[in-house]
Coordinates of C-alpha atoms in Angstrom, one line a residue:
M1 CA -41.5 -37.4 -28.3
V2 CA -38.2 -38.9 -27.1
E3 CA -36.4 -41.6 -29.1
R4 CA -33.7 -43.7 -27.4
Q5 CA -31.2 -46.2 -28.7
E6 CA -30.4 -49.5 -27.1
G7 CA -27.2 -49.8 -25.1
M8 CA -28.0 -48.4 -21.6
D9 CA -24.4 -48.7 -20.5
K10 CA -23.0 -46.4 -23.1
P11 CA -22.4 -42.7 -22.6
V12 CA -25.2 -40.6 -24.2
I13 CA -25.3 -37.9 -26.9
V14 CA -28.5 -35.9 -26.6
T15 CA -30.0 -34.0 -29.6
V16 CA -33.0 -31.7 -29.3
D17 CA -34.7 -30.0 -32.3
D18 CA -38.4 -29.2 -32.8
D19 CA -38.2 -29.7 -36.6
P20 CA -38.8 -33.5 -37.0
G21 CA -36.9 -33.6 -40.3
V22 CA -33.8 -31.9 -38.9
S23 CA -34.1 -33.9 -35.6
R24 CA -34.1 -37.2 -37.5
A25 CA -31.2 -36.1 -39.7
V26 CA -29.1 -35.1 -36.7
A27 CA -29.8 -38.4 -35.0
R28 CA -29.1 -40.3 -38.2
D29 CA -25.7 -38.7 -38.7
L30 CA -24.8 -39.2 -35.1
R31 CA -25.6 -42.9 -35.1
R32 CA -23.8 -43.5 -38.4
R33 CA -20.6 -42.2 -36.9
Y34 CA -20.9 -42.7 -33.1
G35 CA -23.6 -45.4 -32.6
H36 CA -21.1 -48.1 -31.8
D37 CA -19.7 -46.2 -28.7
Y38 CA -22.5 -43.9 -27.7
R39 CA -26.2 -44.0 -27.2
I40 CA -28.1 -41.4 -29.1
V41 CA -31.2 -39.8 -27.4
R42 CA -33.4 -37.6 -29.7
A43 CA -36.1 -35.2 -28.5
E44 CA -38.4 -33.1 -30.6
T45 CA -39.3 -30.6 -27.9
A46 CA -37.3 -28.8 -25.3
R47 CA -39.6 -30.0 -22.5
D48 CA -39.1 -33.6 -23.6
G49 CA -35.4 -33.0 -23.8
I50 CA -35.2 -31.7 -20.2
D51 CA -37.3 -34.6 -18.9
A52 CA -35.0 -37.1 -20.7
V53 CA -31.9 -35.4 -19.3
R54 CA -33.4 -35.5 -15.7
E55 CA -34.3 -39.2 -16.1
M56 CA -30.8 -40.0 -17.2
R57 CA -29.3 -38.0 -14.2
L58 CA -31.4 -40.0 -11.8
R59 CA -30.3 -43.3 -13.4
G60 CA -26.7 -42.2 -13.2
D61 CA -26.1 -42.2 -17.0
E62 CA -23.2 -40.3 -18.4
V63 CA -24.0 -37.6 -21.0
A64 CA -21.0 -36.8 -23.3
A65 CA -22.6 -34.0 -25.5
I66 CA -25.8 -32.1 -25.8
L67 CA -26.8 -30.6 -29.2
A68 CA -29.7 -28.1 -29.1
D69 CA -31.4 -26.1 -31.8
Y70 CA -31.5 -22.4 -31.1
R71 CA -35.1 -21.7 -32.3
M72 CA -37.5 -23.8 -30.2
P73 CA -41.0 -22.5 -29.1
Q74 CA -40.9 -23.6 -25.4
M75 CA -37.4 -22.4 -24.7
N76 CA -34.6 -21.5 -27.0
G77 CA -31.5 -23.6 -27.3
V78 CA -29.4 -21.3 -25.0
E79 CA -32.0 -21.7 -22.3
F80 CA -32.1 -25.4 -22.8
L81 CA -28.4 -25.8 -22.5
E82 CA -28.3 -23.6 -19.5
A83 CA -30.9 -25.8 -17.7
A84 CA -29.1 -29.0 -18.9
M85 CA -25.7 -27.9 -17.6
D86 CA -27.0 -27.8 -14.1
L87 CA -27.6 -31.6 -14.4
Y88 CA -24.5 -32.4 -16.5
P89 CA -21.9 -29.7 -16.1
Y90 CA -19.2 -31.7 -17.9
A91 CA -21.3 -32.5 -21.0
R92 CA -20.1 -30.6 -24.1
R93 CA -22.6 -28.0 -25.3
V94 CA -23.2 -27.4 -29.0
L95 CA -25.8 -25.0 -30.4
L96 CA -27.4 -25.7 -33.8
T97 CA -28.2 -22.4 -35.5
A98 CA -29.0 -20.8 -38.8
Y99 CA -26.8 -18.1 -40.2
A100 CA -29.2 -15.3 -39.1
D101 CA -28.8 -16.4 -35.4
T102 CA -25.0 -16.4 -35.2
Q103 CA -25.0 -13.4 -32.9
A104 CA -27.1 -15.3 -30.4
A105 CA -24.7 -18.1 -30.7
I106 CA -21.8 -15.8 -29.9
Q107 CA -23.6 -14.5 -26.9
A108 CA -24.3 -18.0 -25.7
I109 CA -20.5 -18.5 -25.4
N110 CA -20.7 -16.3 -22.3
V111 CA -24.1 -17.4 -21.0
V112 CA -23.6 -21.1 -20.9
D113 CA -19.9 -21.5 -21.7
L114 CA -20.9 -22.8 -25.1
D115 CA -18.3 -25.2 -26.5
H116 CA -19.3 -24.8 -30.2
Y117 CA -22.0 -23.6 -32.5
L118 CA -22.9 -25.4 -35.8
L119 CA -24.5 -23.7 -38.8
K120 CA -27.3 -25.5 -40.5
P121 CA -27.2 -27.3 -42.9
W122 CA -23.9 -29.1 -42.4
D123 CA -23.6 -31.2 -45.6
P124 CA -21.4 -33.0 -46.1
P125 CA -21.2 -34.2 -42.4
E126 CA -17.7 -35.6 -43.1
E127 CA -16.4 -32.0 -43.5
K128 CA -18.7 -29.8 -41.5
F129 CA -20.2 -32.0 -38.7
Y130 CA -18.1 -34.9 -37.7
P131 CA -14.8 -33.0 -37.1
V132 CA -16.6 -30.7 -34.7
I133 CA -18.3 -33.6 -32.8
D134 CA -15.0 -35.6 -32.8
G135 CA -13.3 -32.7 -31.1
Q136 CA -16.0 -32.3 -28.5
L137 CA -16.1 -36.0 -27.6
D138 CA -12.3 -36.1 -27.4
A139 CA -12.4 -33.1 -25.0
W140 CA -15.1 -34.8 -22.9
L141 CA -13.1 -38.0 -22.6
R142 CA -10.1 -36.0 -21.4
T143 CA -12.2 -34.3 -18.6
D144 CA -12.0 -35.5 -15.1
R145 CA -15.7 -36.2 -14.5
R146 CA -15.5 -37.8 -11.0
E147 CA -18.3 -36.5 -8.7
R148 CA -16.9 -34.4 -5.9
S149 CA -18.9 -33.4 -2.8
E150 CA -18.2 -30.0 -1.5
L151 CA -15.8 -29.2 1.2
R152 CA -17.2 -27.6 4.3
V153 CA -15.4 -24.6 5.8
V154 CA -16.2 -23.5 9.3
G155 CA -15.0 -20.2 10.7
D156 CA -15.7 -16.8 12.1
R157 CA -17.3 -14.0 10.1
W158 CA -14.5 -11.5 10.7
S159 CA -11.5 -13.9 10.8
A160 CA -8.6 -13.1 8.5
P161 CA -7.5 -16.8 8.4
S162 CA -11.0 -17.9 7.5
Y163 CA -11.0 -15.4 4.7
K164 CA -7.7 -16.6 3.4
V165 CA -9.0 -20.2 3.2
R166 CA -12.2 -19.2 1.4
D167 CA -10.3 -16.9 -1.0
F168 CA -7.8 -19.6 -1.8
L169 CA -10.4 -22.2 -2.5
A170 CA -12.5 -19.8 -4.6
R171 CA -9.6 -18.6 -6.7
N172 CA -8.5 -22.1 -7.4
H173 CA -12.1 -23.1 -8.5
V174 CA -12.6 -25.5 -5.6
P175 CA -16.3 -25.6 -4.5
Y176 CA -17.0 -25.4 -0.8
Q177 CA -19.8 -24.7 1.7
W178 CA -19.1 -21.8 4.1
L179 CA -20.5 -22.2 7.6
L180 CA -20.3 -19.9 10.5
A181 CA -19.1 -21.4 13.8
S182 CA -21.8 -19.5 15.6
E183 CA -24.6 -21.2 13.7
P184 CA -26.0 -24.7 14.5
E185 CA -24.5 -26.8 11.7
G186 CA -21.1 -25.1 12.0
A187 CA -21.2 -25.4 15.8
Q188 CA -21.9 -29.2 15.5
L189 CA -18.8 -29.7 13.3
V190 CA -16.6 -27.7 15.6
K191 CA -17.9 -29.8 18.6
A192 CA -17.3 -33.0 16.7
A193 CA -13.7 -31.9 16.0
G194 CA -12.9 -31.6 19.7
D195 CA -12.7 -29.0 22.5
N196 CA -9.4 -27.6 21.3
C197 CA -10.4 -27.1 17.7
H198 CA -8.6 -24.3 15.9
L199 CA -10.6 -22.4 13.3
P200 CA -10.9 -22.2 10.4
L201 CA -12.0 -25.9 10.2
V202 CA -12.0 -27.6 6.8
V203 CA -14.0 -30.8 6.5
K204 CA -13.4 -33.0 3.5
P205 CA -16.2 -35.1 1.9
D206 CA -14.7 -38.3 3.4
G207 CA -14.8 -36.8 6.9
T208 CA -11.2 -35.8 7.1
V209 CA -10.7 -32.7 9.3
L210 CA -8.1 -30.0 8.8
E211 CA -7.7 -27.4 11.5
S212 CA -6.4 -24.0 10.5
P213 CA -4.5 -25.5 7.6
D214 CA -1.6 -23.7 5.9
Q215 CA -1.7 -23.2 2.1
A216 CA 0.4 -26.2 1.2
T217 CA -1.7 -28.6 3.4
L218 CA -5.0 -27.2 2.0
A219 CA -3.7 -27.5 -1.6
A220 CA -2.7 -31.1 -1.1
A221 CA -6.1 -31.9 0.5
V222 CA -8.1 -30.6 -2.4
G223 CA -5.9 -32.3 -5.0
L224 CA -3.9 -29.4 -6.5
S225 CA -0.6 -30.5 -8.1
T226 CA 2.4 -29.3 -6.1
T227 CA 5.1 -31.8 -7.0
P228 CA 6.9 -31.6 -10.4
A229 CA 6.8 -34.7 -12.5
T230 CA 10.4 -34.5 -13.5
D231 CA 13.4 -32.3 -12.7
F232 CA 14.1 -31.0 -16.2
Y233 CA 11.9 -29.3 -18.7
D234 CA 12.1 -27.4 -22.0
L235 CA 10.4 -24.4 -20.5
I236 CA 9.6 -23.2 -17.0
V237 CA 7.0 -20.4 -16.7
V238 CA 7.0 -18.6 -13.3
G239 CA 3.6 -17.0 -12.6
G240 CA 0.1 -18.0 -13.6
G241 CA -1.5 -14.7 -14.6
P242 CA -2.6 -14.0 -18.2
A243 CA 1.0 -13.8 -19.5
G244 CA 2.0 -17.0 -17.7
L245 CA -1.0 -18.9 -18.8
G246 CA -0.6 -17.6 -22.4
A247 CA 3.0 -18.8 -22.4
A248 CA 2.0 -22.2 -21.0
V249 CA -0.7 -22.7 -23.6
Y250 CA 1.6 -21.7 -26.5
G251 CA 4.6 -23.5 -25.1
A252 CA 2.8 -26.8 -24.6
S253 CA 0.8 -26.6 -27.8
E254 CA 4.0 -26.2 -29.8
G255 CA 5.6 -29.3 -28.3
L256 CA 7.7 -27.8 -25.5
K257 CA 7.8 -29.8 -22.3
T258 CA 6.3 -27.0 -20.2
V259 CA 5.7 -26.5 -16.4
L260 CA 4.0 -23.4 -14.9
V261 CA 4.7 -22.6 -11.3
E262 CA 2.2 -20.4 -9.5
A263 CA 2.5 -19.1 -5.9
Y264 CA -1.3 -18.8 -5.2
S265 CA -3.8 -19.3 -7.9
S266 CA -4.1 -19.1 -11.7
G267 CA -5.3 -15.8 -13.1
G268 CA -3.2 -13.3 -11.2
Q269 CA -4.7 -9.8 -10.8
A270 CA -6.9 -10.3 -13.8
G271 CA -8.3 -13.5 -12.2
Q272 CA -9.7 -11.3 -9.4
S273 CA -11.6 -9.1 -11.9
S274 CA -15.4 -9.3 -11.6
R275 CA -15.9 -8.4 -15.2
I276 CA -13.6 -7.8 -18.2
E277 CA -15.5 -6.3 -21.0
N278 CA -12.8 -5.1 -23.4
Y279 CA -11.2 -8.5 -24.1
L280 CA -11.3 -9.6 -27.7
G281 CA -14.0 -12.2 -28.4
F282 CA -16.2 -11.6 -25.3
P283 CA -18.7 -8.9 -26.3
D284 CA -20.8 -9.4 -23.2
G285 CA -17.8 -9.5 -20.9
V286 CA -16.2 -12.4 -18.9
S287 CA -15.1 -12.6 -15.3
G288 CA -11.4 -12.9 -14.6
Q289 CA -12.0 -16.3 -12.9
Q290 CA -13.8 -17.7 -16.0
L291 CA -11.0 -16.4 -18.3
A292 CA -8.3 -17.9 -16.0
D293 CA -10.1 -21.2 -15.7
R294 CA -10.5 -21.6 -19.4
A295 CA -6.9 -20.8 -20.0
R296 CA -5.8 -23.2 -17.2
R297 CA -7.9 -26.0 -18.8
Q298 CA -6.5 -25.2 -22.2
A299 CA -2.9 -25.4 -20.9
L300 CA -3.7 -28.8 -19.3
K301 CA -5.3 -30.0 -22.5
F302 CA -2.1 -29.4 -24.4
G303 CA 0.0 -31.2 -21.8
A304 CA 1.4 -28.4 -19.7
E305 CA 2.1 -29.2 -16.1
L306 CA 0.7 -26.7 -13.5
L307 CA 2.1 -26.5 -10.0
T308 CA -0.1 -24.6 -7.5
P309 CA 0.8 -23.3 -5.0
R310 CA 4.6 -23.3 -5.1
K311 CA 6.7 -20.3 -4.4
V312 CA 10.0 -19.8 -6.1
N313 CA 12.9 -18.0 -4.4
S314 CA 15.9 -18.3 -6.7
L315 CA 16.9 -18.3 -10.3
E316 CA 20.4 -19.1 -11.6
A317 CA 22.2 -20.1 -14.8
R318 CA 24.2 -23.3 -14.6
G319 CA 25.8 -23.8 -18.0
Q320 CA 23.1 -24.2 -20.5
A321 CA 20.5 -25.0 -17.8
R322 CA 18.3 -22.4 -16.1
V323 CA 17.5 -23.5 -12.5
V324 CA 14.6 -22.4 -10.4
G325 CA 14.6 -23.0 -6.7
F326 CA 11.5 -23.5 -4.5
K327 CA 11.0 -21.6 -1.2
D328 CA 10.1 -24.8 0.6
G329 CA 13.0 -26.7 -0.8
G330 CA 13.9 -28.5 -4.1
E331 CA 14.5 -27.2 -7.6
I332 CA 13.7 -27.8 -11.2
A333 CA 15.7 -26.9 -14.3
A334 CA 15.0 -26.1 -18.0
H335 CA 16.5 -24.9 -21.2
A336 CA 14.5 -21.6 -20.8
V337 CA 12.5 -19.6 -18.3
I338 CA 9.7 -17.1 -18.8
L339 CA 9.2 -14.7 -15.9
A340 CA 5.5 -13.7 -15.6
T341 CA 5.1 -13.1 -11.9
G342 CA 2.9 -10.0 -12.5
V343 CA 2.3 -7.5 -9.8
T344 CA 0.4 -7.1 -6.5
Y345 CA -1.7 -4.3 -5.2
R346 CA 0.2 -1.8 -3.1
R347 CA -0.8 -1.4 0.5
L348 CA -2.5 1.7 1.7
E349 CA -0.3 3.5 4.3
A350 CA -2.9 4.8 6.8
P351 CA -3.0 4.2 10.6
G352 CA -5.1 1.2 11.6
L353 CA -5.6 -0.3 8.1
D354 CA -3.2 -3.2 8.5
D355 CA -5.1 -4.4 11.6
F356 CA -8.2 -5.1 9.5
V357 CA -6.8 -6.9 6.4
G358 CA -9.2 -9.8 5.8
R359 CA -11.5 -8.3 8.4
G360 CA -13.1 -5.6 6.4
V361 CA -10.1 -4.4 4.4
F362 CA -9.3 -6.3 1.2
Y363 CA -6.7 -5.8 -1.5
G364 CA -8.2 -6.9 -4.8
A365 CA -11.8 -7.7 -5.7
A366 CA -12.4 -10.3 -2.9
L367 CA -15.4 -11.7 -4.8
T368 CA -16.0 -14.1 -2.0
E369 CA -17.1 -11.1 0.1
A370 CA -19.5 -9.5 -2.3
P371 CA -22.6 -11.3 -1.2
W372 CA -22.0 -10.2 2.4
C373 CA -22.1 -6.6 1.3
K374 CA -25.8 -6.7 0.5
N375 CA -27.7 -3.6 1.6
T376 CA -24.5 -2.0 3.0
E377 CA -22.3 0.8 2.0
V378 CA -18.9 -0.1 0.6
F379 CA -15.7 1.9 -0.2
V380 CA -13.4 1.2 -3.2
V381 CA -10.1 2.9 -3.5
G382 CA -8.5 3.4 -6.9
A383 CA -8.9 5.0 -10.3
A384 CA -7.8 2.3 -12.8
N385 CA -9.9 -0.3 -14.6
S386 CA -9.7 -2.9 -11.7
A387 CA -11.2 -0.4 -9.3
G388 CA -13.9 0.6 -11.8
Q389 CA -14.8 -3.0 -12.5
A390 CA -15.0 -3.8 -8.8
A391 CA -17.2 -0.7 -8.1
V392 CA -19.7 -1.8 -10.9
Y393 CA -19.8 -5.3 -9.6
L394 CA -20.3 -4.4 -6.0
S395 CA -23.1 -2.0 -6.9
G396 CA -25.2 -5.1 -7.6
F397 CA -25.0 -6.0 -3.9
A398 CA -24.3 -2.9 -1.9
S399 CA -26.9 -0.1 -1.3
K400 CA -24.1 2.4 -2.2
V401 CA -20.6 2.2 -3.5
H402 CA -18.2 5.1 -2.7
L403 CA -15.3 5.2 -5.2
L404 CA -12.4 7.1 -3.6
V405 CA -10.1 8.7 -6.1
R406 CA -6.9 10.5 -5.1
G407 CA -6.7 12.5 -8.4
D408 CA -9.1 15.0 -9.9
G409 CA -10.6 12.6 -12.4
L410 CA -10.8 9.2 -13.9
E411 CA -10.1 9.9 -17.6
K412 CA -6.3 9.4 -17.4
S413 CA -6.4 5.9 -15.9
M414 CA -9.8 4.3 -16.6
S415 CA -11.3 3.0 -19.8
H416 CA -14.1 5.2 -21.2
Y417 CA -16.7 2.4 -21.2
L418 CA -16.2 1.9 -17.4
I419 CA -16.5 5.7 -16.8
E420 CA -19.8 5.7 -18.6
Q421 CA -21.0 2.6 -16.7
I422 CA -20.1 4.2 -13.4
A423 CA -21.9 7.5 -14.3
A424 CA -25.0 5.6 -15.2
L425 CA -25.3 3.7 -11.9
P426 CA -27.2 5.7 -9.3
N427 CA -25.7 3.9 -6.3
I428 CA -22.1 4.7 -7.2
E429 CA -20.7 8.0 -6.0
V430 CA -17.2 9.1 -7.1
H431 CA -15.2 11.2 -4.5
L432 CA -12.4 13.0 -6.2
Q433 CA -9.2 14.3 -4.4
T434 CA -10.1 11.9 -1.5
Q435 CA -7.8 9.6 0.4
V436 CA -8.2 7.2 3.3
V437 CA -6.1 8.5 6.2
G438 CA -7.2 6.2 9.1
A439 CA -9.3 3.2 10.1
S440 CA -10.7 1.9 13.4
G441 CA -13.0 -0.7 14.8
D442 CA -13.5 -3.4 17.4
G443 CA -12.4 -6.8 15.9
H444 CA -13.2 -5.6 12.4
L445 CA -13.4 -2.5 10.3
E446 CA -16.1 -0.1 11.5
R447 CA -15.0 3.4 10.6
L448 CA -12.8 5.2 8.1
T449 CA -11.3 8.6 8.2
L450 CA -11.3 10.3 4.8
S451 CA -9.5 13.4 3.7
T452 CA -11.0 15.4 0.8
K453 CA -9.0 18.5 -0.2
G454 CA -7.4 18.5 3.2
E455 CA -10.7 18.3 5.1
E456 CA -11.1 15.2 7.3
R457 CA -14.3 13.4 8.2
T458 CA -15.1 10.0 9.8
V459 CA -17.6 7.7 8.2
D460 CA -19.1 4.3 9.2
A461 CA -17.6 1.6 7.1
Q462 CA -17.4 -2.2 7.2
W463 CA -16.0 -2.8 3.7
L464 CA -13.0 -1.3 2.0
F465 CA -11.6 -2.7 -1.2
V466 CA -8.2 -1.3 -2.4
F467 CA -6.9 -1.2 -5.9
I468 CA -3.9 1.1 -5.9
G469 CA -0.5 1.0 -7.6
A470 CA 1.4 -2.1 -8.5
E471 CA 4.4 -3.8 -7.0
P472 CA 6.2 -6.5 -9.0
Y473 CA 7.1 -9.8 -7.3
T474 CA 10.8 -9.8 -8.2
S475 CA 12.7 -9.5 -4.9
W476 CA 13.5 -13.3 -5.1
L477 CA 15.6 -12.7 -8.3
G478 CA 18.4 -11.2 -6.3
E479 CA 21.2 -9.9 -8.5
T480 CA 20.6 -12.4 -11.3
I481 CA 18.1 -10.4 -13.3
E482 CA 18.5 -6.6 -13.9
R483 CA 15.5 -4.5 -12.7
D484 CA 14.6 -0.9 -12.6
G485 CA 14.3 1.2 -9.5
R486 CA 10.8 0.0 -8.8
G487 CA 11.7 -3.7 -9.2
F488 CA 10.3 -4.3 -12.7
V489 CA 12.4 -6.5 -15.0
L490 CA 14.4 -4.7 -17.6
T491 CA 14.3 -6.2 -21.1
G492 CA 15.6 -5.6 -24.6
P493 CA 16.7 -2.0 -25.3
D494 CA 16.0 -1.0 -21.7
L495 CA 18.9 -3.2 -20.5
V496 CA 21.3 -0.3 -19.8
Q497 CA 22.5 1.4 -16.7
G498 CA 19.6 3.2 -15.1
G499 CA 17.1 1.9 -17.6
R500 CA 17.9 4.7 -20.1
R501 CA 18.2 3.9 -23.8
P502 CA 21.3 5.3 -25.5
R503 CA 20.8 7.2 -28.8
N504 CA 22.9 4.7 -30.8
W505 CA 21.0 1.6 -29.5
P506 CA 20.6 -0.7 -32.6
L507 CA 17.0 -1.1 -33.6
R508 CA 16.1 -4.7 -34.6
R509 CA 13.0 -5.8 -36.3
E510 CA 12.6 -8.9 -34.3
P511 CA 10.7 -8.5 -30.9
Y512 CA 13.8 -9.0 -28.7
Y513 CA 12.3 -6.6 -26.2
L514 CA 11.2 -9.5 -24.0
E515 CA 14.8 -10.8 -23.4
T516 CA 16.4 -10.2 -20.0
N517 CA 20.1 -9.8 -19.3
V518 CA 20.4 -13.6 -18.9
P519 CA 20.2 -15.6 -22.2
G520 CA 17.3 -18.0 -22.1
V521 CA 15.4 -16.0 -19.5
L522 CA 12.5 -13.8 -20.8
A523 CA 9.9 -11.6 -19.1
A524 CA 6.3 -11.1 -20.1
G525 CA 3.3 -9.2 -18.8
D526 CA 3.0 -6.7 -16.0
V527 CA 6.3 -7.7 -14.4
R528 CA 8.2 -6.3 -17.3
A529 CA 9.3 -2.7 -17.2
E530 CA 7.4 -0.4 -19.6
S531 CA 4.8 -3.1 -20.4
I532 CA 1.2 -2.2 -21.2
K533 CA -0.8 -3.2 -18.2
R534 CA -3.7 -4.9 -20.0
V535 CA -4.9 -8.5 -20.1
A536 CA -4.7 -8.8 -23.9
S537 CA -1.1 -7.4 -24.1
A538 CA 0.0 -9.8 -21.3
V539 CA -1.4 -12.8 -23.2
G540 CA 0.3 -11.5 -26.4
E541 CA 3.7 -11.1 -24.7
G542 CA 3.4 -14.6 -23.2
A543 CA 2.8 -16.1 -26.7
M544 CA 5.6 -14.0 -28.2
A545 CA 8.0 -15.1 -25.4
V546 CA 7.4 -18.7 -26.5
A547 CA 8.4 -17.8 -30.1
L548 CA 11.6 -16.3 -28.8
V549 CA 12.3 -19.4 -26.7
H550 CA 12.1 -21.4 -29.9
R551 CA 14.7 -19.1 -31.5
Y552 CA 16.9 -19.4 -28.4
L553 CA 16.7 -23.2 -28.5
E554 CA 17.6 -23.3 -32.2
K555 CA 20.9 -21.6 -31.5
Q556 CA 21.9 -23.9 -28.7

């Protein structure tokens, strides 16, 4: 049974509950508050609800929100919302649940990106029901819901430029279809582009063709914001990893005119993680991309401006202003700056490896490559959490994953839960005291030379993922900001010659440890010397840096 309300031109709120009494009560409360602006569609079975949603999709109706009861006989509410989100990905998803089912509701946050769960009963609705729905409808109205057809990317399988385009699009959450130039559809597009076509080829939905585009051209083509709206802000955040996104969210939410500048894509190193399982509030884990995308949307919701991709190459103090210069020209200024540029994975120094970057050798998770690893053997280098997470993720595709560890164990650098997961997976083999000392191949990686306890051997290998060390992106700071010998930004008590703290350094209760040697410039996250290299601590430092910005501004 499906009950519809008149007003076919209005956006729709769908409610599904197999209890007729509850179903009518939900629809009644919704109509009372939202009937003037929204059409309410009520279904009493999950199957009727799915049929109704499909019918609306074919008609081109807009669905603003979907409310589903958790306990339904044909499919539970989580399964219903998961099916519905394929048809209406922008609709807000609310699960109706009894107190006994709250654990299922929490799990649904990860499964279907649940927006909210409501405990039954919700009397009075003015206090427990309407404020929640108001917030969800407001979020839906703010969402850009324009349909976008996918980009098509045509290239060669073992092409580094093709990989860079695909990786850039994936990490910036731009959907695309990947086509090999050697296959019929890809070959047709290459032919249509002309005899002198340069791969990779990017074809926009309107037919516009980009040949071997650089990063700036590609960013503009897919609608990423690269131009600042003004030349002066309250706060500039440099870097879009967890610390930078945390600073942008808190800065914008607390009324600061905030701009975040990111050189490549939001998420930083954490954004490349296939699964983060020890982050508070996600008991079933969350991918780095999901976490980064939620934080990015949250920052935009509060009014932060995000510039991606723009590289900075200078920072200087001009009176009370802190001025950031762009590598491609131009500059912006602000009262305060938070440095959150994070770190990059250190390159392996072994003969031949540099020849195959993007062609079998990848620094970071390279999630775009994982499906291609199906039924092959892959090699992962590293002993920290990022390497462990990648090994576990890749084990779902590869026939075997070889984890190469330079040291004599994982306990010093990897979380216990990951060590247990790796030990439980039969297709992951850990090789201790093992290093990559060479690579070779014809056009792409085909062989690796490994050294274990001084004994070398050559193995067939097409895939190598590297997660070693960390190098901060701080060379652009010049002499403006003090750094330690490895390039990490010195802050707080560490701001002394050589990075050593004198015995008589005054201890202050306030968390001034994020302040650099330049007033109004702070550092947060992995780029800061002596920071804890964890996602949660980076987010916390980003938030704390905003509190210190407020204190700094109050004194000006």
